[in-house]
Coordinates of C-alpha atoms in Angstrom, one line a residue:
X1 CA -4.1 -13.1 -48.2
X2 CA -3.8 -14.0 -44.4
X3 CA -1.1 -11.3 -43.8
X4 CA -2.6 -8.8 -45.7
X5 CA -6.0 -9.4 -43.6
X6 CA -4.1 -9.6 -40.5
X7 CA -2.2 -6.3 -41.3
X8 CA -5.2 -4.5 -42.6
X9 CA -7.1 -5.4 -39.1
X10 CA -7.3 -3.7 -35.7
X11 CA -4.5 -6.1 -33.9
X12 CA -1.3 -4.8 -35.4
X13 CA -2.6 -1.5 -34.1
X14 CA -3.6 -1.9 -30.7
X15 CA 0.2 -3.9 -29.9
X16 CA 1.8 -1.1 -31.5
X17 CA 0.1 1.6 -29.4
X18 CA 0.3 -0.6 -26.1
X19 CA 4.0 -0.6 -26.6
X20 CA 4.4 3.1 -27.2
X21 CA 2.3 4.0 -24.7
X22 CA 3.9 1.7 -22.0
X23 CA 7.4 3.4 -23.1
X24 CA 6.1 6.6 -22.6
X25 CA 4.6 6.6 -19.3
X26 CA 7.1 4.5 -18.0
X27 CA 9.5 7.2 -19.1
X28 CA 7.5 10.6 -17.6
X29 CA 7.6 8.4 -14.3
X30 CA 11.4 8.1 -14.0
X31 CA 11.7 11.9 -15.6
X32 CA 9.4 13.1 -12.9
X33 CA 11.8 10.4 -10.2
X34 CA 15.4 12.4 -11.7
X35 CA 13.5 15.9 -11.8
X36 CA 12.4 15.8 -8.0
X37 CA 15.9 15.4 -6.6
X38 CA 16.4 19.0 -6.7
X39 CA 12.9 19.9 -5.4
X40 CA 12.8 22.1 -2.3
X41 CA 10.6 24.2 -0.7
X42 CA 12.5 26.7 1.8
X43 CA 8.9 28.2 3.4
X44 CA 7.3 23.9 3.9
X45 CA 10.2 23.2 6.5
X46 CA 10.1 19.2 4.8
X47 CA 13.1 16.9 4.8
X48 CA 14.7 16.2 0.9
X49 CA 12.5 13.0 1.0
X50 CA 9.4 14.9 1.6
X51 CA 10.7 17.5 -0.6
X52 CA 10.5 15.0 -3.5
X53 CA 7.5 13.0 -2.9
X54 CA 5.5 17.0 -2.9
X55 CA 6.9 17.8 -5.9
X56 CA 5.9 14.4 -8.1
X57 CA 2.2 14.4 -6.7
X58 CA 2.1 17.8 -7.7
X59 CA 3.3 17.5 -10.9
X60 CA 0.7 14.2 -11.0
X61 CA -1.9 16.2 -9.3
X62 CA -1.7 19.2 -12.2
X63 CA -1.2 16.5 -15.3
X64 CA -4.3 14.1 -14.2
X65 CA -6.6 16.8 -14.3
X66 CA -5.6 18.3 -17.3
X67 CA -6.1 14.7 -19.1
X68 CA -9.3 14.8 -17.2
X69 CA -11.0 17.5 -18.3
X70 CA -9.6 18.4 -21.9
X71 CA -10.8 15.5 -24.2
X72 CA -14.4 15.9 -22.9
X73 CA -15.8 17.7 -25.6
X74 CA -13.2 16.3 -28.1
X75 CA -13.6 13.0 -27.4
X76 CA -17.7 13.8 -27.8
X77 CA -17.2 15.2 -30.9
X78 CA -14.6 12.4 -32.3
X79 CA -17.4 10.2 -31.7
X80 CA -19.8 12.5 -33.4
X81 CA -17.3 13.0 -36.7
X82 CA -16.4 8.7 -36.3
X83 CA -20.5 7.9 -36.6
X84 CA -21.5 10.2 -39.2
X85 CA -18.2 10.9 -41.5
X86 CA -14.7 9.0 -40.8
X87 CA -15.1 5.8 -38.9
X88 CA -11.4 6.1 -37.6
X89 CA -11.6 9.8 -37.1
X90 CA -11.5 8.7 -32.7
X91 CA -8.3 6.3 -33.9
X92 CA -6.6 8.6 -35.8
X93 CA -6.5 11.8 -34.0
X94 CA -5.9 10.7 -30.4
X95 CA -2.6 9.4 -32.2
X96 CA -1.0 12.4 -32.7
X97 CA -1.4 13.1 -29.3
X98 CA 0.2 10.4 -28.2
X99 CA 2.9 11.2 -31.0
X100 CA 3.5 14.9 -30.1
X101 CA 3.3 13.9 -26.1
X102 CA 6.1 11.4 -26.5
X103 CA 8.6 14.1 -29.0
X104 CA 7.9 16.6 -25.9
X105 CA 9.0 14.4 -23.4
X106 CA 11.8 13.5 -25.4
X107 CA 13.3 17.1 -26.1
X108 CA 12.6 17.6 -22.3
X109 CA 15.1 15.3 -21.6
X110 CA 17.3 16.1 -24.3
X111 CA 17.5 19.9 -23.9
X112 CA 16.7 19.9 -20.2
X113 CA 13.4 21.8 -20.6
X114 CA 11.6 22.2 -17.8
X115 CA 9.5 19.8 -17.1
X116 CA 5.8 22.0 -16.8
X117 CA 6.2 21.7 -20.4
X118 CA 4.8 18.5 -20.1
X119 CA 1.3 20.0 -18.9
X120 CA 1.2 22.0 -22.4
X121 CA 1.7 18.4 -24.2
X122 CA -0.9 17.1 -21.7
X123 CA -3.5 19.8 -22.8
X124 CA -2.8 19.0 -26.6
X125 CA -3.1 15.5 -25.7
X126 CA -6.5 15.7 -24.5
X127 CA -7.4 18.5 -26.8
X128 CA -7.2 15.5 -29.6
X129 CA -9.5 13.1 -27.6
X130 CA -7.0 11.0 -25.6
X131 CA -6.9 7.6 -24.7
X132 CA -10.5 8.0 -24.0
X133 CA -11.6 8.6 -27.4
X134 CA -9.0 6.5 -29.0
X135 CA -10.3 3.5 -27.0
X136 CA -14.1 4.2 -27.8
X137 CA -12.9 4.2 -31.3
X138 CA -11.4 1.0 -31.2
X139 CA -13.8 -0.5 -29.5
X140 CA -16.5 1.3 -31.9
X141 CA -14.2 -0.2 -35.2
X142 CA -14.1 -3.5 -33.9
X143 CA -18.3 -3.5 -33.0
X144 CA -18.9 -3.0 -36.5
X145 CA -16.6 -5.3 -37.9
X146 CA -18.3 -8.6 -36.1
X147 CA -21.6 -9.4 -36.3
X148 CA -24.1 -8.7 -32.5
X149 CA -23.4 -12.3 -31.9
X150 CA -20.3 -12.6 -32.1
X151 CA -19.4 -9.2 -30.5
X152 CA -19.2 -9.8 -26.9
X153 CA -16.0 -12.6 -27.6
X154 CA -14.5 -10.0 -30.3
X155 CA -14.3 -7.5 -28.2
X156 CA -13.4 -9.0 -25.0
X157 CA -10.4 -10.9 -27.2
X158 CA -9.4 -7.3 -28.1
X159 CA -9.3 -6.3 -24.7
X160 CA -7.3 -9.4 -23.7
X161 CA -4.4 -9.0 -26.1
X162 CA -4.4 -5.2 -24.8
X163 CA -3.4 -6.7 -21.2
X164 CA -0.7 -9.1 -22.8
X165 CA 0.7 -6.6 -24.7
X166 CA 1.0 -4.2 -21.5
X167 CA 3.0 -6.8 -19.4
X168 CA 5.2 -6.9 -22.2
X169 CA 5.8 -3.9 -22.9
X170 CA 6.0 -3.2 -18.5
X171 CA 8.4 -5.9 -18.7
X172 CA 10.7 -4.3 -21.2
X173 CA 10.0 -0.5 -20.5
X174 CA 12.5 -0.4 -17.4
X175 CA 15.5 -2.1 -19.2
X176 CA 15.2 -0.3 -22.0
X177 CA 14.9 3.5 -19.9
X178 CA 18.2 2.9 -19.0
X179 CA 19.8 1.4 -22.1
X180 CA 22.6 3.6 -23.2
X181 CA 21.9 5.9 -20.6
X182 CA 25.4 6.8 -19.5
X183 CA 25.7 8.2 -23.1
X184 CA 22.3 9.1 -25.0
X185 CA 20.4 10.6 -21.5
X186 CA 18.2 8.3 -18.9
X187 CA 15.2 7.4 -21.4
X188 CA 16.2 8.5 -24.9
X189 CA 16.4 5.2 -26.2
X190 CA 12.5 4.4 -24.6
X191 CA 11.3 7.9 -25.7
X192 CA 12.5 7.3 -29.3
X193 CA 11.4 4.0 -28.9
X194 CA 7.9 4.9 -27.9
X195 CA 7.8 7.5 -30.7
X196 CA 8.7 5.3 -33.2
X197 CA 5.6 2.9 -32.3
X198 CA 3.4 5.6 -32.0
X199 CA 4.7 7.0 -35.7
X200 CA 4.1 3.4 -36.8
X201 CA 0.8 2.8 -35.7
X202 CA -0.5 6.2 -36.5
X203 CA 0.9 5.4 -40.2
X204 CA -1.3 2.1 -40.3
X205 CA -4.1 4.1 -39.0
X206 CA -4.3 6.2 -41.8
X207 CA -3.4 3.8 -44.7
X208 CA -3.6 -0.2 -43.9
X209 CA -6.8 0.1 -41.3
X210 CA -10.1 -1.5 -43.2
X211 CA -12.7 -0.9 -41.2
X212 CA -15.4 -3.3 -42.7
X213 CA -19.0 -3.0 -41.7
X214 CA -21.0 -6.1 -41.3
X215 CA -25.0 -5.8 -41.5
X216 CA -26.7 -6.5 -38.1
X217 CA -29.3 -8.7 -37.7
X218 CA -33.0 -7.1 -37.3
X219 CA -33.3 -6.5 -33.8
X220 CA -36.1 -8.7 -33.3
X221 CA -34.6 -11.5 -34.4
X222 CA -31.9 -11.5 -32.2
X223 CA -33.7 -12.9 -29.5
X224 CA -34.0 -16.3 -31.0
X225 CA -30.0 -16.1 -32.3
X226 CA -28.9 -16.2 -28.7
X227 CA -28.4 -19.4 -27.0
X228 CA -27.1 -18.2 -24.2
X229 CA -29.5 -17.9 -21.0
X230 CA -27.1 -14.8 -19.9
X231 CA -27.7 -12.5 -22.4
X232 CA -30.6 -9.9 -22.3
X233 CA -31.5 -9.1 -25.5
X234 CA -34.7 -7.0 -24.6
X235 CA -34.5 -3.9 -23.1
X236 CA -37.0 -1.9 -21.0
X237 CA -39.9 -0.4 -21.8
X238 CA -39.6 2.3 -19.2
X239 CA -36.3 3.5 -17.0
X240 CA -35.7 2.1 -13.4
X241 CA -34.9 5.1 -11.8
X242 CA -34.0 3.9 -8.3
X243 CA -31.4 0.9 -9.8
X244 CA -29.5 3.8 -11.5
X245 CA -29.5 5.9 -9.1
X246 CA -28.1 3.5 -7.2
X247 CA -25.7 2.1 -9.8
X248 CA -24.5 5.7 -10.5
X249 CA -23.6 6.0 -6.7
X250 CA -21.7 2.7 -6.7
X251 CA -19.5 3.6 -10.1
X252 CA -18.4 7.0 -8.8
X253 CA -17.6 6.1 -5.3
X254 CA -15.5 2.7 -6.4
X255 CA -14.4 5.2 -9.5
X256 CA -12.8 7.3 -6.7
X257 CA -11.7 4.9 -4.6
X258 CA -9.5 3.1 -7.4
X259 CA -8.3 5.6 -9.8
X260 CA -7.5 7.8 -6.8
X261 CA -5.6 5.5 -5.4
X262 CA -4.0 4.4 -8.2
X263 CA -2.9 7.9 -9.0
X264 CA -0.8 8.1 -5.5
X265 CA 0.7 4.4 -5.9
X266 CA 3.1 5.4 -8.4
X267 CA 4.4 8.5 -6.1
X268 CA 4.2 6.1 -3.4
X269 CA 6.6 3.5 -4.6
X270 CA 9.2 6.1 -5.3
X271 CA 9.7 6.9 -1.4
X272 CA 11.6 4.8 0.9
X273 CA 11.5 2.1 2.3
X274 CA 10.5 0.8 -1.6
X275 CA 12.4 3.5 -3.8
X276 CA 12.1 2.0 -6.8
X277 CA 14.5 2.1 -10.0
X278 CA 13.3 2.0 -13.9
X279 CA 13.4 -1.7 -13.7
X280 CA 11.4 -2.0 -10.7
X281 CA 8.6 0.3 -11.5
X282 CA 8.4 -1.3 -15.1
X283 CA 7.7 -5.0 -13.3
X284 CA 5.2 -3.1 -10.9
X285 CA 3.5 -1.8 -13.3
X286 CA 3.4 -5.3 -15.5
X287 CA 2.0 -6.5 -12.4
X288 CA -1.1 -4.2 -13.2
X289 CA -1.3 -5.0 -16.7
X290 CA -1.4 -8.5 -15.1
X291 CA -4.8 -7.6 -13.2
X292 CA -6.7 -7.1 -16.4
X293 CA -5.8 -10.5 -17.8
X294 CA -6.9 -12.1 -14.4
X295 CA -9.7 -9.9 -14.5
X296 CA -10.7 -11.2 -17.5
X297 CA -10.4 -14.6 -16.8
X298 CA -12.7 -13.6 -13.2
X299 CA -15.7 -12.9 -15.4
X300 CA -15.3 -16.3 -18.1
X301 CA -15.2 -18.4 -14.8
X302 CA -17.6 -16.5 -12.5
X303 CA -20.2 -15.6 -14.5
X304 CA -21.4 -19.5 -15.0
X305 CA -22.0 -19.9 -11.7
X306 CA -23.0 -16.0 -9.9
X307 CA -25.1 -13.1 -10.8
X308 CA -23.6 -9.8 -12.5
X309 CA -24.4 -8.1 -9.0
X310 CA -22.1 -10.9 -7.4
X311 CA -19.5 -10.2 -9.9
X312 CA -19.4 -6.6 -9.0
X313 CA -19.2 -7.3 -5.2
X314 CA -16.6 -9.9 -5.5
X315 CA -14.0 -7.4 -7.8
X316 CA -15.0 -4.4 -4.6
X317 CA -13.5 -6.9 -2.4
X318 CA -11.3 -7.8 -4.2
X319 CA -9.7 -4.4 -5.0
X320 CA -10.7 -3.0 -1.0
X321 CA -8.5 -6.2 0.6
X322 CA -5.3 -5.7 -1.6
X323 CA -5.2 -1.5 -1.3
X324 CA -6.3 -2.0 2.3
X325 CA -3.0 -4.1 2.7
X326 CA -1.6 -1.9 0.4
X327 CA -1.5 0.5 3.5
X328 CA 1.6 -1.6 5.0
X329 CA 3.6 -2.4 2.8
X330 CA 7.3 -1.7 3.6
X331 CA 9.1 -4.2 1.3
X332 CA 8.5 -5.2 -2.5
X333 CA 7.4 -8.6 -1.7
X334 CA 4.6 -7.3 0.1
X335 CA 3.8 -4.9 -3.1
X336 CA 3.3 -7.7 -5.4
X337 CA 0.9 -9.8 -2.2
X338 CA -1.3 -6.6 -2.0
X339 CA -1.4 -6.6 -6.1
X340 CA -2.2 -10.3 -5.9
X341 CA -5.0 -9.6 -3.6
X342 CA -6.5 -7.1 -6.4
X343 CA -6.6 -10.0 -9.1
X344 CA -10.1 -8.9 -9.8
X345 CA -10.6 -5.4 -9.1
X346 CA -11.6 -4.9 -12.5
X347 CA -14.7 -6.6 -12.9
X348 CA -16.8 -3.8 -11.4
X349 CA -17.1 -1.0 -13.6
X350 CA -18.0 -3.1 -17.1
X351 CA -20.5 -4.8 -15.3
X352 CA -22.1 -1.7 -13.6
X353 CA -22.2 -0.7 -16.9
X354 CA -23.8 -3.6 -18.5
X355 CA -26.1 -3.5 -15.5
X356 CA -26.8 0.4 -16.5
X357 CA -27.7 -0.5 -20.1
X358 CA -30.1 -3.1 -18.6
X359 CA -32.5 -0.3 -16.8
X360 CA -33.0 1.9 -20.3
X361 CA -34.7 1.5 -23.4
X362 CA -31.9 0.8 -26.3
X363 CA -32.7 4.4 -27.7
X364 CA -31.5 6.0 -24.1
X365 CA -28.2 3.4 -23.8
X366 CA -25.5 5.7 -25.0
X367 CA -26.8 8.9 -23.3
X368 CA -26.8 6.8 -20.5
X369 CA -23.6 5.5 -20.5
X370 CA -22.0 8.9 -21.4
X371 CA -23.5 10.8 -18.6
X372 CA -21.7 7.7 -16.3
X373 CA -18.4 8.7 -18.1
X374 CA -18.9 12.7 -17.8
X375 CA -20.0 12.1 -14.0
X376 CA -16.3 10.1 -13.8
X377 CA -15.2 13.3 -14.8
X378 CA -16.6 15.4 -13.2
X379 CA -15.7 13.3 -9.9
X380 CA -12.2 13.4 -10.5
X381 CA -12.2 17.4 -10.3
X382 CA -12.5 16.6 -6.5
X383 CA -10.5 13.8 -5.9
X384 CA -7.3 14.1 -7.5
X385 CA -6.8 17.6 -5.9
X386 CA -8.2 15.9 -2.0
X387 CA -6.2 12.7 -2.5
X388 CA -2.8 14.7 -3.6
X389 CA -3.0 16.8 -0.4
X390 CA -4.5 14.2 1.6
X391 CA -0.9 12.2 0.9
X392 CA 1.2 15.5 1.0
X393 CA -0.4 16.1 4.9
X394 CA -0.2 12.1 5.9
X395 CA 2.9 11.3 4.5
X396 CA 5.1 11.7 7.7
X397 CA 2.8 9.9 10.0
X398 CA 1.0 7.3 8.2
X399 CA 1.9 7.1 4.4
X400 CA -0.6 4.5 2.9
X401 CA -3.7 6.4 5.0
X402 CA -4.8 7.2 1.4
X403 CA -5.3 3.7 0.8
X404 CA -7.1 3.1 3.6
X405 CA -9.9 6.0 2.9
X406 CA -10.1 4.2 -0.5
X407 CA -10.7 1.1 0.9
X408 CA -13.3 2.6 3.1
X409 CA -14.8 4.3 -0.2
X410 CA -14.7 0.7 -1.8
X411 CA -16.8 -0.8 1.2
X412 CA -18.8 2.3 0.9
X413 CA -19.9 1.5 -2.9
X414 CA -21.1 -1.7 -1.9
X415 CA -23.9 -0.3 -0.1
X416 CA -25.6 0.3 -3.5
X417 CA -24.9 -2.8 -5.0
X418 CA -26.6 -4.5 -2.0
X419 CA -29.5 -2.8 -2.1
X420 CA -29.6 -3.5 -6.0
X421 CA -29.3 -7.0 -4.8
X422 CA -32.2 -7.3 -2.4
X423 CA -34.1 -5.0 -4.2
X424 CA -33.9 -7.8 -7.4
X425 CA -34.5 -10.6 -5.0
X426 CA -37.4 -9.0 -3.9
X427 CA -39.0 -8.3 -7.3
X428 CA -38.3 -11.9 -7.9
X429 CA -40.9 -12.8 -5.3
X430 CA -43.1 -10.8 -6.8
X431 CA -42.9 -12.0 -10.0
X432 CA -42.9 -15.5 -9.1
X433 CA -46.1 -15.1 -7.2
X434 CA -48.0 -13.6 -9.9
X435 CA -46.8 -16.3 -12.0
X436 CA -48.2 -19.1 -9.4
X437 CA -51.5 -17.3 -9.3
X438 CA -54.2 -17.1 -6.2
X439 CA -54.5 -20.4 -5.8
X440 CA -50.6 -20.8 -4.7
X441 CA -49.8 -17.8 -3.2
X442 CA -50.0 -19.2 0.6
X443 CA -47.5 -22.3 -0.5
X444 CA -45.5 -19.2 -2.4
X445 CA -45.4 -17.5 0.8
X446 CA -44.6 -20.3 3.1
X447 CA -41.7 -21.5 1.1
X448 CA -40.0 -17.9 0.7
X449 CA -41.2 -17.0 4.5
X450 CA -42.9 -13.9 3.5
X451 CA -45.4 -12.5 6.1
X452 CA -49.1 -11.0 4.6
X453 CA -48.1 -8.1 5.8
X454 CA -45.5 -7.6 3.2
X455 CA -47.9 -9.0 0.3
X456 CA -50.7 -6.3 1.1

């Protein structure tokens, strides 16, 4: 009975897609790596190395915004389909797009194809949702499977066996790209590899998933369930404009900052002086699996003793020191200090959300949260194209400039957060001296050295 539970539940699936997925990106990188050798472009006047590093952030450039902008709608209307009809309908589908992404790739290397055919498997990919409805779904199977309680640890022990799962698999990924590669092709063996997971774990989508529904507790009892002084329960009456406004501002500028940067690292660690191999990029890219774990851990430990709005500042610093040294790097050593430095650079954007949900009523949540994601989007129109050519013009000069601007963008989205911060502190003082009454408002004022001017 314990197997059959454990097989029938959401783990099983989640390692196998990890894996798969790991294989396959790890893959396209070193594809993209072999392709650019013979880039050249006669009218640019660039040297071979130059040469190269154009044609993968191009490639990257065209590829990121196709998975940007495609699975918008789908991914809406996954969700749609998943709430009213089929509950796995955002698992299920997003996994053929992984499946038929991972075949292309694979008959690109096989039959030499060229390699644009990957932006045709990209648009099909997000045509069936993505990873971003695939991961709402999940997330979405799991929610209803615990009770409100108990959610919060589910879901965060979901998302921690995600991470271990990806340094595994970014462990493994660049040993096994260039297992029998002298006679199968560089990356067969991953590629079928990767398919084979996918195959697997679409397979148990359709016929060993159970999604189970638990009933929730009335809402109005929920209030006296929690035992934890941390957890809001209520939501607003009415919408705090100005905090999500704010909050908005923050998510897109540290939105851009990251994933923008992030998007030029792996380009970046293919030049000299790092010029990585398979192996090499698979450990870098365990070492970013390794963030969400210590991510993870961040928020357990920090959010006993600080605020959510310290949380968020601390994981901005945290990310804008390690991509500011990022800038410098000129050895692999100093790849891994600068990725030590971004330890928590996660933390921000759940808890901007959390903070968002905090400033509606429950009924305006997921319209809330969605217009965060769409504006995400929408954001990365601009910046993938700017930071590509930013690079492409820099990269004689001054390589890592683009990781300085998105350090500057990360200090930039803590302007928001601060005013969020003294804005709160402020309506603190209000509230506690309305609480005191008339009679205490002068020792209220002494001990928070607040003039009368400020009080009238």
């Amino acid at each position: 009975m314990a197997v059959s539970s454990v097989l029938r539940g959401i783990e099983p699936l989640l390692l196998l897609e990890q894996l798969g997925a790991t294989f396959f990106y790890a893959s396209l990188q070193m594809v993209v790596k072999d392709r650019s050798v013979n880039a050249s472009y006669p009218n640019a006047s660039l040297s071979s190395e130059e040469s190269q590093q154009k044609f993968i952030s191009d490639f990257y450039m065209i590829y990121y915004l196709i998975l940007q902008v495609a699975p918008i709608l789908p991914a809406v209307l996954l969700a749609k389909i998943g709430d009213r009809r089929w509950r796995k309908a955002p698992v299920v589908v997003p996994l053929f797009g992984y499946l038929q992404c991972s075949l292309v790739l694979l008959l690109v290397v096989l039959l030499r194809l060229p390699l644009e055919v990957m932006f045709g498997a990209g648009t099909l990919f997000g045509l069936c949702g993505s990873f971003c409805a695939f991961w709402s779904g999940v997330m979405t199977v799991t929610s209803v499977g615990c009770t409100a309680a108990d959610r919060s640890k589910v879901l965060m022990r979901m998302e921690l066996l995600y991470g271990l799962v990806g340094v595994a698999g970014n462990l493994v990924s660049g040993h096994l790209f260039l297992f029998c590669s002298s006679s199968l092709g560089r990356g067969t063996v991953a590629l079928i590899v990767s398919a084979l997971m996918i195959l697997l774990c679409l397979i148990h989508a359709v016929g060993l998933l159970q999604v189970k529904e638990i009933k929730q507790e009335p809402e109005e009892n929920r209030q006296a369930l929690s035992d934890d002084p941390h957890i809001r329960m209520e939501a607003p009456a009415g919408i705090n404009k100005v905090n999500m406004v704010l909050l908005f501002a923050a998510a897109v500028l540290y939105g851009i900052a990251t994933n923008g940067a992030l998007d030029m690292l792996g380009t970046f660690v293919m030049k000299q002086p790092l010029n990585w191999n398979a192996t090499q990029l698979g450990y870098g890219n365990a070492a970013g699996s390794v963030i969400l774990l210590t991510s993870f851990l961040g928020v357990v430990v920090f959010r006993r003793c600080v605020s959510e709005i310290m949380l968020i500042l601390i994981g901005m610093v945290s990310f804008g020191s390690g991509i500011f040294f990022m800038s410098f790097v000129t050895a692999t050593y100093m790849f891994y200090i600068a990725r030590s430095l971004n330890m928590f650079s996660l933390i921000p954007m759940p808890t901007i959300r959390s903070l968002l949900s905090q400033q509606v009523p429950a009924s305006s949540c997921g319209i809330t949260l969605t217009s965060l994601q769409v504006s995400l989007k929408v954001a990365g129109l601009a910046y993938i194209p700017a930071f590509t050519k930013i690079y492409q013009k820099t990269l004689s000069w001054f390589p890592g400039f683009i990781f300085t601007l998105s350090a500057f963008l990360t200090v930039l989205g803590m302007i928001p957060i601060s005013i969020i911060s003294c804005r709160s502190a402020q309506n603190h003082l209000n509230e506690k001296i309305l609480k005191n009454g008339g009679t205490d408002i002068n020792e209220t004022l002494q001990q928070e050295n607040v003039s009368d001017t400020e009080i009238v």
